[in-house]
PDB file of C-alpha atoms and ligand atoms in Angstrom:
ATOM      1  CA  MET A   1     142.657 -53.005 -65.622  1.00 77.00           C
ATOM      2  CA  LYS A   2     142.895 -53.252 -69.514  1.00 94.00           C
ATOM      3  CA  LYS A   3     142.552 -50.124 -71.208  1.00 98.00           C
ATOM      4  CA  THR A   4     139.223 -49.792 -73.280  1.00 98.00           C
ATOM      5  CA  THR A   5     140.048 -48.860 -76.979  1.00 98.00           C
ATOM      6  CA  LEU A   6     138.091 -47.918 -80.075  1.00 98.00           C
ATOM      7  CA  HIS A   7     138.351 -51.429 -81.004  1.00 98.00           C
ATOM      8  CA  THR A   8     136.495 -52.643 -77.861  1.00 98.00           C
ATOM      9  CA  LEU A   9     133.816 -49.970 -78.620  1.00 98.00           C
ATOM     10  CA  HIS A  10     133.505 -51.062 -81.916  1.00 98.00           C
ATOM     11  CA  SER A  11     133.159 -54.726 -81.004  1.00 98.00           C
ATOM     12  CA  LEU A  12     130.698 -54.116 -78.510  1.00 98.00           C
ATOM     13  CA  LYS A  13     128.213 -52.342 -81.255  1.00 98.00           C
ATOM     14  CA  ASP A  14     128.865 -55.393 -83.465  1.00 98.00           C
ATOM     15  CA  LYS A  15     127.790 -57.554 -80.807  1.00 98.00           C
ATOM     16  CA  GLY A  16     124.715 -55.352 -80.244  1.00 98.00           C
ATOM     17  CA  GLU A  17     125.835 -54.494 -76.432  1.00 98.00           C
ATOM     18  CA  ALA A  18     125.363 -50.951 -75.284  1.00 98.00           C
ATOM     19  CA  PHE A  19     128.453 -49.347 -73.545  1.00 98.00           C
ATOM     20  CA  THR A  20     128.585 -46.657 -71.132  1.00 98.00           C
ATOM     21  CA  VAL A  21     130.194 -42.837 -71.232  1.00 99.00           C
ATOM     22  CA  LEU A  22     129.663 -40.247 -68.263  1.00 98.00           C
ATOM     23  CA  THR A  23     131.540 -36.769 -67.934  1.00 98.00           C
ATOM     24  CA  ALA A  24     134.211 -35.964 -65.637  1.00 98.00           C
ATOM     25  CA  TYR A  25     136.555 -33.049 -65.057  1.00 98.00           C
ATOM     26  CA  ASP A  26     138.565 -34.086 -62.107  1.00 98.00           C
ATOM     27  CA  ALA A  27     140.763 -36.892 -60.710  1.00 98.00           C
ATOM     28  CA  THR A  28     138.376 -37.882 -58.119  1.00 98.00           C
ATOM     29  CA  PHE A  29     135.285 -38.609 -60.145  1.00 98.00           C
ATOM     30  CA  ALA A  30     137.587 -39.861 -63.038  1.00 98.00           C
ATOM     31  CA  ARG A  31     138.932 -42.428 -60.570  1.00 98.00           C
ATOM     32  CA  LEU A  32     135.763 -43.596 -59.257  1.00 98.00           C
ATOM     33  CA  LEU A  33     134.131 -43.984 -62.876  1.00 98.00           C
ATOM     34  CA  ASP A  34     137.248 -45.980 -64.044  1.00 98.00           C
ATOM     35  CA  GLN A  35     136.827 -48.297 -61.091  1.00 98.00           C
ATOM     36  CA  CYS A  36     133.331 -48.689 -61.415  1.00 98.00           C
ATOM     37  CA  GLY A  37     133.856 -49.921 -65.167  1.00 98.00           C
ATOM     38  CA  VAL A  38     132.463 -46.827 -67.151  1.00 98.00           C
ATOM     39  CA  ASP A  39     133.845 -47.571 -70.828  1.00 98.00           C
ATOM     40  CA  ALA A  40     134.424 -44.103 -71.924  1.00 98.00           C
ATOM     41  CA  ILE A  41     135.141 -40.779 -69.823  1.00 99.00           C
ATOM     42  CA  LEU A  42     134.120 -37.228 -71.702  1.00 99.00           C
ATOM     43  CA  VAL A  43     136.145 -34.428 -70.709  1.00 99.00           C
ATOM     44  CA  GLY A  44     133.193 -32.553 -72.128  1.00 98.00           C
ATOM     45  CA  ASP A  45     133.253 -28.704 -72.462  1.00 98.00           C
ATOM     46  CA  SER A  46     130.151 -29.178 -70.513  1.00 98.00           C
ATOM     47  CA  LEU A  47     132.635 -28.054 -67.683  1.00 98.00           C
ATOM     48  CA  GLY A  48     132.088 -24.577 -68.698  1.00 98.00           C
ATOM     49  CA  MET A  49     128.514 -24.724 -67.358  1.00 97.00           C
ATOM     50  CA  VAL A  50     128.987 -27.667 -64.618  1.00 97.00           C
ATOM     51  CA  ILE A  51     132.640 -26.232 -63.230  1.00 97.00           C
ATOM     52  CA  GLN A  52     132.852 -22.838 -64.189  1.00 98.00           C
ATOM     53  CA  GLY A  53     129.409 -21.733 -63.741  1.00 97.00           C
ATOM     54  CA  HIS A  54     128.790 -20.105 -67.205  1.00 97.00           C
ATOM     55  CA  ASN A  55     125.149 -20.400 -69.175  1.00 96.00           C
ATOM     56  CA  THR A  56     126.820 -22.033 -72.273  1.00 97.00           C
ATOM     57  CA  THR A  57     129.926 -24.019 -73.327  1.00 98.00           C
ATOM     58  CA  VAL A  58     131.030 -20.876 -75.289  1.00 98.00           C
ATOM     59  CA  PRO A  59     133.682 -19.250 -72.987  1.00 98.00           C
ATOM     60  CA  VAL A  60     135.271 -22.214 -72.362  1.00 98.00           C
ATOM     61  CA  ALA A  61     138.999 -21.818 -73.556  1.00 98.00           C
ATOM     62  CA  MET A  62     141.600 -24.572 -74.821  1.00 98.00           C
ATOM     63  CA  GLU A  63     143.499 -23.966 -71.755  1.00 98.00           C
ATOM     64  CA  ASP A  64     140.652 -25.192 -69.795  1.00 98.00           C
ATOM     65  CA  CYS A  65     140.009 -28.330 -71.663  1.00 98.00           C
ATOM     66  CA  ILE A  66     143.815 -29.217 -71.376  1.00 98.00           C
ATOM     67  CA  TYR A  67     143.748 -28.526 -67.721  1.00 98.00           C
ATOM     68  CA  HIS A  68     140.683 -30.863 -66.941  1.00 99.00           C
ATOM     69  CA  VAL A  69     141.927 -33.434 -69.673  1.00 99.00           C
ATOM     70  CA  GLU A  70     145.271 -33.696 -67.537  1.00 99.00           C
ATOM     71  CA  CYS A  71     143.168 -34.083 -64.207  1.00 99.00           C
ATOM     72  CA  VAL A  72     141.138 -36.906 -65.770  1.00 99.00           C
ATOM     73  CA  ALA A  73     143.969 -38.665 -67.466  1.00 98.00           C
ATOM     74  CA  ARG A  74     145.997 -38.872 -64.270  1.00 98.00           C
ATOM     75  CA  ALA A  75     143.315 -40.623 -62.431  1.00 98.00           C
ATOM     76  CA  THR A  76     142.101 -43.167 -65.328  1.00 98.00           C
ATOM     77  CA  GLN A  77     143.660 -46.354 -66.236  1.00 98.00           C
ATOM     78  CA  SER A  78     140.894 -48.282 -68.197  1.00 98.00           C
ATOM     79  CA  ALA A  79     138.355 -45.969 -69.538  1.00 98.00           C
ATOM     80  CA  LEU A  80     138.855 -44.209 -73.119  1.00 98.00           C
ATOM     81  CA  ILE A  81     139.324 -40.805 -72.604  1.00 99.00           C
ATOM     82  CA  ILE A  82     137.257 -38.327 -74.857  1.00 99.00           C
ATOM     83  CA  ALA A  83     138.399 -34.699 -75.112  1.00 99.00           C
ATOM     84  CA  ASP A  84     136.100 -31.962 -76.088  1.00 98.00           C
ATOM     85  CA  MET A  85     137.607 -29.323 -78.619  1.00 98.00           C
ATOM     86  CA  PRO A  86     136.245 -25.868 -77.256  1.00 98.00           C
ATOM     87  CA  TYR A  87     134.184 -23.419 -79.194  1.00 98.00           C
ATOM     88  CA  MET A  88     136.266 -21.786 -82.307  1.00 98.00           C
ATOM     89  CA  SER A  89     139.410 -24.415 -81.406  1.00 98.00           C
ATOM     90  CA  TYR A  90     138.852 -25.887 -84.552  1.00 98.00           C
ATOM     91  CA  ALA A  91     137.746 -23.367 -87.172  1.00 98.00           C
ATOM     92  CA  THR A  92     140.156 -24.161 -89.702  1.00 98.00           C
ATOM     93  CA  PRO A  93     142.036 -27.567 -90.074  1.00 98.00           C
ATOM     94  CA  GLU A  94     145.368 -26.118 -89.133  1.00 98.00           C
ATOM     95  CA  GLN A  95     143.712 -24.690 -86.143  1.00 98.00           C
ATOM     96  CA  THR A  96     142.351 -28.290 -85.662  1.00 98.00           C
ATOM     97  CA  PHE A  97     145.245 -30.052 -85.916  1.00 98.00           C
ATOM     98  CA  HIS A  98     147.163 -27.877 -83.590  1.00 98.00           C
ATOM     99  CA  ASN A  99     144.521 -27.948 -80.737  1.00 98.00           C
ATOM    100  CA  ALA A 100     144.090 -31.473 -81.285  1.00 98.00           C
ATOM    101  CA  ALA A 101     147.289 -32.511 -80.464  1.00 98.00           C
ATOM    102  CA  ALA A 102     147.591 -30.341 -77.417  1.00 98.00           C
ATOM    103  CA  LEU A 103     144.838 -32.533 -76.215  1.00 99.00           C
ATOM    104  CA  MET A 104     145.987 -35.950 -77.012  1.00 99.00           C
ATOM    105  CA  GLN A 105     149.362 -34.735 -75.299  1.00 98.00           C
ATOM    106  CA  ALA A 106     147.236 -33.751 -72.176  1.00 98.00           C
ATOM    107  CA  GLY A 107     146.284 -37.556 -72.069  1.00 98.00           C
ATOM    108  CA  ALA A 108     143.032 -38.030 -74.375  1.00 99.00           C
ATOM    109  CA  ASN A 109     142.544 -40.938 -76.421  1.00 98.00           C
ATOM    110  CA  MET A 110     140.369 -38.991 -79.068  1.00 98.00           C
ATOM    111  CA  VAL A 111     138.878 -35.516 -79.703  1.00 99.00           C
ATOM    112  CA  LYS A 112     135.413 -34.761 -80.190  1.00 99.00           C
ATOM    113  CA  VAL A 113     134.228 -31.940 -82.584  1.00 98.00           C
ATOM    114  CA  GLU A 114     130.601 -30.425 -82.989  1.00 98.00           C
ATOM    115  CA  GLY A 115     128.806 -30.047 -86.484  1.00 98.00           C
ATOM    116  CA  GLY A 116     128.312 -31.738 -89.736  1.00 98.00           C
ATOM    117  CA  GLU A 117     129.856 -31.969 -93.148  1.00 98.00           C
ATOM    118  CA  TRP A 118     131.542 -28.802 -93.116  1.00 98.00           C
ATOM    119  CA  LEU A 119     134.268 -30.692 -90.606  1.00 98.00           C
ATOM    120  CA  MET A 120     134.941 -33.297 -93.095  1.00 98.00           C
ATOM    121  CA  GLU A 121     138.493 -32.006 -94.209  1.00 98.00           C
ATOM    122  CA  SER A 122     139.644 -31.614 -90.572  1.00 98.00           C
ATOM    123  CA  ILE A 123     138.634 -34.997 -89.507  1.00 98.00           C
ATOM    124  CA  GLU A 124     140.168 -36.693 -92.490  1.00 98.00           C
ATOM    125  CA  GLY A 125     143.316 -34.821 -91.669  1.00 98.00           C
ATOM    126  CA  LEU A 126     143.125 -35.720 -87.929  1.00 98.00           C
ATOM    127  CA  VAL A 127     142.751 -39.381 -89.007  1.00 98.00           C
ATOM    128  CA  GLN A 128     145.525 -39.454 -91.229  1.00 98.00           C
ATOM    129  CA  ARG A 129     147.622 -37.831 -88.582  1.00 98.00           C
ATOM    130  CA  GLY A 130     146.712 -40.548 -86.135  1.00 98.00           C
ATOM    131  CA  ILE A 131     144.190 -38.493 -83.840  1.00 98.00           C
ATOM    132  CA  PRO A 132     140.771 -40.458 -83.493  1.00 98.00           C
ATOM    133  CA  VAL A 133     137.657 -38.387 -83.690  1.00 99.00           C
ATOM    134  CA  CYS A 134     134.216 -38.408 -81.975  1.00 99.00           C
ATOM    135  CA  ALA A 135     131.669 -36.448 -83.968  1.00 99.00           C
ATOM    136  CA  HIS A 136     128.393 -34.692 -82.545  1.00 98.00           C
ATOM    137  CA  LEU A 137     125.436 -33.458 -84.227  1.00 98.00           C
ATOM    138  CA  GLY A 138     122.012 -33.011 -83.366  1.00 98.00           C
ATOM    139  CA  LEU A 139     121.815 -30.090 -80.199  1.00 98.00           C
ATOM    140  CA  THR A 140     125.302 -28.797 -80.786  1.00 98.00           C
ATOM    141  CA  PRO A 141     125.745 -26.647 -77.648  1.00 98.00           C
ATOM    142  CA  GLN A 142     128.655 -24.458 -78.985  1.00 98.00           C
ATOM    143  CA  SER A 143     126.019 -23.323 -81.460  1.00 98.00           C
ATOM    144  CA  VAL A 144     123.113 -22.468 -79.266  1.00 97.00           C
ATOM    145  CA  ASP A 145     122.835 -18.667 -80.340  1.00 97.00           C
ATOM    146  CA  ALA A 146     122.451 -20.092 -84.007  1.00 96.00           C
ATOM    147  CA  LEU A 147     119.896 -22.800 -82.895  1.00 97.00           C
ATOM    148  CA  GLY A 148     117.911 -20.328 -80.924  1.00 96.00           C
ATOM    149  CA  GLY A 149     118.559 -22.285 -77.529  1.00 96.00           C
ATOM    150  CA  PHE A 150     118.803 -25.711 -76.301  1.00 96.00           C
ATOM    151  CA  LYS A 151     116.137 -27.124 -78.387  1.00 96.00           C
ATOM    152  CA  VAL A 152     115.288 -30.834 -80.098  1.00 98.00           C
ATOM    153  CA  GLN A 153     116.896 -31.165 -83.309  1.00 98.00           C
ATOM    154  CA  GLY A 154     115.561 -33.098 -86.270  1.00 98.00           C
ATOM    155  CA  ARG A 155     112.122 -33.009 -85.547  1.00 97.00           C
ATOM    156  CA  ASP A 156     110.954 -32.261 -89.253  1.00 97.00           C
ATOM    157  CA  GLU A 157     111.739 -34.056 -92.360  1.00 97.00           C
ATOM    158  CA  GLU A 158     114.453 -31.454 -93.496  1.00 98.00           C
ATOM    159  CA  GLY A 159     116.184 -31.466 -90.275  1.00 98.00           C
ATOM    160  CA  ALA A 160     116.090 -35.046 -89.922  1.00 98.00           C
ATOM    161  CA  THR A 161     117.362 -35.551 -93.131  1.00 98.00           C
ATOM    162  CA  LYS A 162     120.135 -33.102 -92.830  1.00 98.00           C
ATOM    163  CA  ILE A 163     121.261 -34.791 -89.360  1.00 98.00           C
ATOM    164  CA  LEU A 164     121.425 -38.254 -91.107  1.00 98.00           C
ATOM    165  CA  ASN A 165     123.501 -37.003 -94.350  1.00 98.00           C
ATOM    166  CA  ASP A 166     125.800 -35.307 -91.858  1.00 98.00           C
ATOM    167  CA  ALA A 167     126.379 -38.512 -89.800  1.00 98.00           C
ATOM    168  CA  LEU A 168     127.272 -40.574 -93.058  1.00 98.00           C
ATOM    169  CA  ALA A 169     129.392 -37.843 -94.260  1.00 98.00           C
ATOM    170  CA  LEU A 170     131.104 -37.736 -90.797  1.00 98.00           C
ATOM    171  CA  GLU A 171     131.707 -41.675 -90.955  1.00 98.00           C
ATOM    172  CA  LYS A 172     133.004 -41.297 -94.426  1.00 98.00           C
ATOM    173  CA  ALA A 173     135.568 -38.509 -93.268  1.00 98.00           C
ATOM    174  CA  GLY A 174     136.790 -41.162 -90.720  1.00 98.00           C
ATOM    175  CA  ALA A 175     135.019 -40.215 -87.185  1.00 98.00           C
ATOM    176  CA  SER A 176     135.183 -43.261 -85.190  1.00 98.00           C
ATOM    177  CA  LEU A 177     131.984 -42.368 -82.739  1.00 99.00           C
ATOM    178  CA  LEU A 178     129.225 -40.191 -83.258  1.00 99.00           C
ATOM    179  CA  VAL A 179     127.369 -38.346 -80.223  1.00 99.00           C
ATOM    180  CA  LEU A 180     123.617 -37.543 -81.335  1.00 98.00           C
ATOM    181  CA  GLU A 181     122.225 -35.165 -78.531  1.00 98.00           C
ATOM    182  CA  CYS A 182     118.373 -34.296 -78.342  1.00 98.00           C
ATOM    183  CA  VAL A 183     117.029 -35.824 -81.605  1.00 98.00           C
ATOM    184  CA  PRO A 184     113.838 -38.075 -81.666  1.00 98.00           C
ATOM    185  CA  ALA A 185     114.411 -41.592 -80.739  1.00 98.00           C
ATOM    186  CA  GLU A 186     113.360 -42.973 -84.233  1.00 98.00           C
ATOM    187  CA  LEU A 187     116.237 -40.699 -86.076  1.00 98.00           C
ATOM    188  CA  ALA A 188     118.659 -41.672 -83.871  1.00 98.00           C
ATOM    189  CA  GLN A 189     117.706 -45.336 -84.311  1.00 98.00           C
ATOM    190  CA  GLN A 190     117.985 -44.817 -87.977  1.00 98.00           C
ATOM    191  CA  ILE A 191     121.137 -43.300 -87.852  1.00 98.00           C
ATOM    192  CA  THR A 192     122.703 -45.887 -85.659  1.00 98.00           C
ATOM    193  CA  THR A 193     121.265 -48.531 -88.283  1.00 98.00           C
ATOM    194  CA  ALA A 194     123.149 -46.756 -90.982  1.00 98.00           C
ATOM    195  CA  LEU A 195     126.451 -46.203 -89.534  1.00 98.00           C
ATOM    196  CA  SER A 196     128.743 -48.791 -88.869  1.00 98.00           C
ATOM    197  CA  ILE A 197     130.450 -46.530 -85.944  1.00 98.00           C
ATOM    198  CA  PRO A 198     129.033 -46.732 -82.594  1.00 98.00           C
ATOM    199  CA  THR A 199     126.500 -43.794 -81.792  1.00 98.00           C
ATOM    200  CA  ILE A 200     126.318 -42.208 -78.346  1.00 99.00           C
ATOM    201  CA  GLY A 201     123.227 -40.967 -77.423  1.00 98.00           C
ATOM    202  CA  ILE A 202     121.810 -38.096 -74.926  1.00 98.00           C
ATOM    203  CA  GLY A 203     118.366 -37.391 -75.388  1.00 98.00           C
ATOM    204  CA  ALA A 204     118.257 -39.779 -78.238  1.00 98.00           C
ATOM    205  CA  GLY A 205     116.414 -42.864 -77.288  1.00 98.00           C
ATOM    206  CA  SER A 206     117.871 -46.275 -76.055  1.00 97.00           C
ATOM    207  CA  ASP A 207     118.618 -47.508 -79.659  1.00 98.00           C
ATOM    208  CA  CYS A 208     121.919 -45.834 -79.720  1.00 98.00           C
ATOM    209  CA  ASP A 209     124.934 -47.919 -79.092  1.00 98.00           C
ATOM    210  CA  ALA A 210     125.856 -46.160 -75.896  1.00 98.00           C
ATOM    211  CA  GLN A 211     124.473 -43.373 -73.702  1.00 98.00           C
ATOM    212  CA  VAL A 212     126.265 -40.224 -72.115  1.00 98.00           C
ATOM    213  CA  LEU A 213     125.119 -38.071 -69.386  1.00 98.00           C
ATOM    214  CA  VAL A 214     126.832 -35.350 -67.614  1.00 98.00           C
ATOM    215  CA  LEU A 215     127.766 -36.776 -64.222  1.00 98.00           C
ATOM    216  CA  GLN A 216     126.792 -34.026 -62.035  1.00 97.00           C
ATOM    217  CA  ASP A 217     123.202 -34.190 -63.926  1.00 97.00           C
ATOM    218  CA  MET A 218     122.486 -37.942 -63.173  1.00 98.00           C
ATOM    219  CA  LEU A 219     123.900 -37.538 -59.758  1.00 98.00           C
ATOM    220  CA  GLY A 220     121.064 -34.978 -59.079  1.00 97.00           C
ATOM    221  CA  LEU A 221     123.388 -32.139 -58.190  1.00 96.00           C
ATOM    222  CA  ASN A 222     122.326 -29.643 -61.043  1.00 90.00           C
ATOM    223  CA  THR A 223     119.685 -27.981 -58.676  1.00 88.00           C
ATOM    224  CA  GLN A 224     118.759 -25.094 -61.282  1.00 86.00           C
ATOM    225  CA  PHE A 225     117.292 -27.227 -64.603  1.00 87.00           C
ATOM    226  CA  THR A 226     116.955 -30.863 -64.936  1.00 91.00           C
ATOM    227  CA  PRO A 227     116.461 -31.735 -68.864  1.00 95.00           C
ATOM    228  CA  LYS A 228     114.007 -34.222 -69.718  1.00 96.00           C
ATOM    229  CA  PHE A 229     116.713 -37.099 -70.562  1.00 97.00           C
ATOM    230  CA  VAL A 230     118.404 -36.776 -67.422  1.00 97.00           C
ATOM    231  CA  LYS A 231     117.496 -39.604 -64.661  1.00 97.00           C
ATOM    232  CA  ASN A 232     118.546 -39.024 -61.048  1.00 97.00           C
ATOM    233  CA  PHE A 233     120.389 -42.048 -60.347  1.00 98.00           C
ATOM    234  CA  MET A 234     121.824 -41.103 -56.921  1.00 97.00           C
ATOM    235  CA  GLN A 235     118.074 -40.804 -55.696  1.00 96.00           C
ATOM    236  CA  GLN A 236     117.067 -44.020 -57.045  1.00 95.00           C
ATOM    237  CA  ALA A 237     120.352 -45.681 -55.444  1.00 96.00           C
ATOM    238  CA  GLY A 238     119.680 -44.034 -52.096  1.00 95.00           C
ATOM    239  CA  GLY A 239     121.985 -41.615 -51.955  1.00 93.00           C
ATOM    240  CA  SER A 240     125.386 -43.196 -52.734  1.00 96.00           C
ATOM    241  CA  VAL A 241     127.604 -41.970 -55.766  1.00 97.00           C
ATOM    242  CA  GLN A 242     129.296 -45.393 -56.398  1.00 98.00           C
ATOM    243  CA  ASP A 243     125.984 -46.987 -56.175  1.00 98.00           C
ATOM    244  CA  ALA A 244     124.509 -44.470 -58.631  1.00 98.00           C
ATOM    245  CA  ILE A 245     127.352 -45.230 -61.290  1.00 98.00           C
ATOM    246  CA  ASP A 246     126.759 -48.658 -60.922  1.00 98.00           C
ATOM    247  CA  LEU A 247     122.723 -48.470 -61.436  1.00 98.00           C
ATOM    248  CA  TYR A 248     123.604 -46.044 -64.502  1.00 98.00           C
ATOM    249  CA  ILE A 249     125.815 -48.940 -66.126  1.00 98.00           C
ATOM    250  CA  LYS A 250     123.585 -51.408 -65.210  1.00 98.00           C
ATOM    251  CA  GLU A 251     120.361 -49.705 -66.779  1.00 98.00           C
ATOM    252  CA  VAL A 252     122.338 -48.493 -69.827  1.00 98.00           C
ATOM    253  CA  LYS A 253     123.505 -52.516 -70.385  1.00 98.00           C
ATOM    254  CA  GLU A 254     120.045 -53.650 -70.052  1.00 98.00           C
ATOM    255  CA  ARG A 255     118.601 -50.695 -72.113  1.00 97.00           C
ATOM    256  CA  SER A 256     116.125 -49.860 -69.583  1.00 97.00           C
ATOM    257  CA  PHE A 257     117.909 -46.259 -69.557  1.00 98.00           C
ATOM    258  CA  PRO A 258     116.701 -44.219 -71.183  1.00 98.00           C
ATOM    259  CA  ALA A 259     112.998 -44.767 -70.668  1.00 97.00           C
ATOM    260  CA  ALA A 260     110.283 -43.233 -72.792  1.00 96.00           C
ATOM    261  CA  GLU A 261     109.908 -40.745 -70.391  1.00 97.00           C
ATOM    262  CA  HIS A 262     113.729 -39.621 -71.149  1.00 97.00           C
ATOM    263  CA  THR A 263     113.174 -39.532 -74.897  1.00 97.00           C
ATOM    264  CA  PHE A 264     111.911 -37.313 -77.474  1.00 97.00           C
ATOM    265  CA  GLU A 265     109.559 -37.758 -80.197  1.00 94.00           C
TER     266      GLU A 265
HETATM  267  O1  KIV B   1     130.332 -31.357 -72.974  1.00 55.60           O
HETATM  268  C1  KIV B   1     129.596 -32.447 -72.745  1.00 55.60           C
HETATM  269  O2  KIV B   1     129.498 -32.914 -71.597  1.00 55.60           O
HETATM  270  C2  KIV B   1     128.704 -32.997 -74.021  1.00 55.60           C
HETATM  271  C3  KIV B   1     127.897 -34.164 -73.780  1.00 55.60           C
HETATM  272  C4  KIV B   1     126.717 -33.157 -73.287  1.00 55.60           C
HETATM  273  C5  KIV B   1     127.595 -34.878 -74.877  1.00 55.60           C
HETATM  274  O3  KIV B   1     129.390 -32.698 -75.363  1.00 55.60           O
END
């Protein structure tokens, strides 16, 4: 199996072909996603909620992320592995370099950080040191307390302009990918057009260059709460995990997912 690289993902954007990302935290699911042909696996700090049972991602520690990246990396041959940097692990550039290096040594191909323009120095430093970066804007779950809850971002003009300007700044700093979480579809489309790097949407409409979902959510295993942007692919696929992943890949690539019902205005 050929390894997916950032070059592969950038060429897909240039050709207008959507690509797929799903989360995984363990070897069994990582192997399955890899074999199904998911382009990138995100070892998200959503593991704090999905695996550890916390209400937010804030309690997740560096050791937790390292452990789960190691599990996923052992079982992944083709998919690009994106590792989340957990809460406060990138508060200063020095901390960022140290912790990002640990995730790369655990088997990640790039690291993901949440936040806007203030991250430029750290991103520039990581890129200079050979560590690719995925940025994350919109609803940034590590800031849930500052945001006042898990809410759609960028609905008013001021908020939308800030997200667009942050996106341009992060690209300028050297970010190679950008996750857009819970923003109106029109804003996500505007950002996707303005950037040369691929955008990965979650609750950000079908015009993003790629889509990501938390695996357990799209399999319908989260019985507590289903966000509007989640579709239960396992139900539609008749109860097979593999068929659910295949269906997700098909619908993302043909841009029939996300549909209007999974999208914010
Ligand atoms: O932690 C995570 O899984 C994420 C996605 C929801 C984008 O950041």
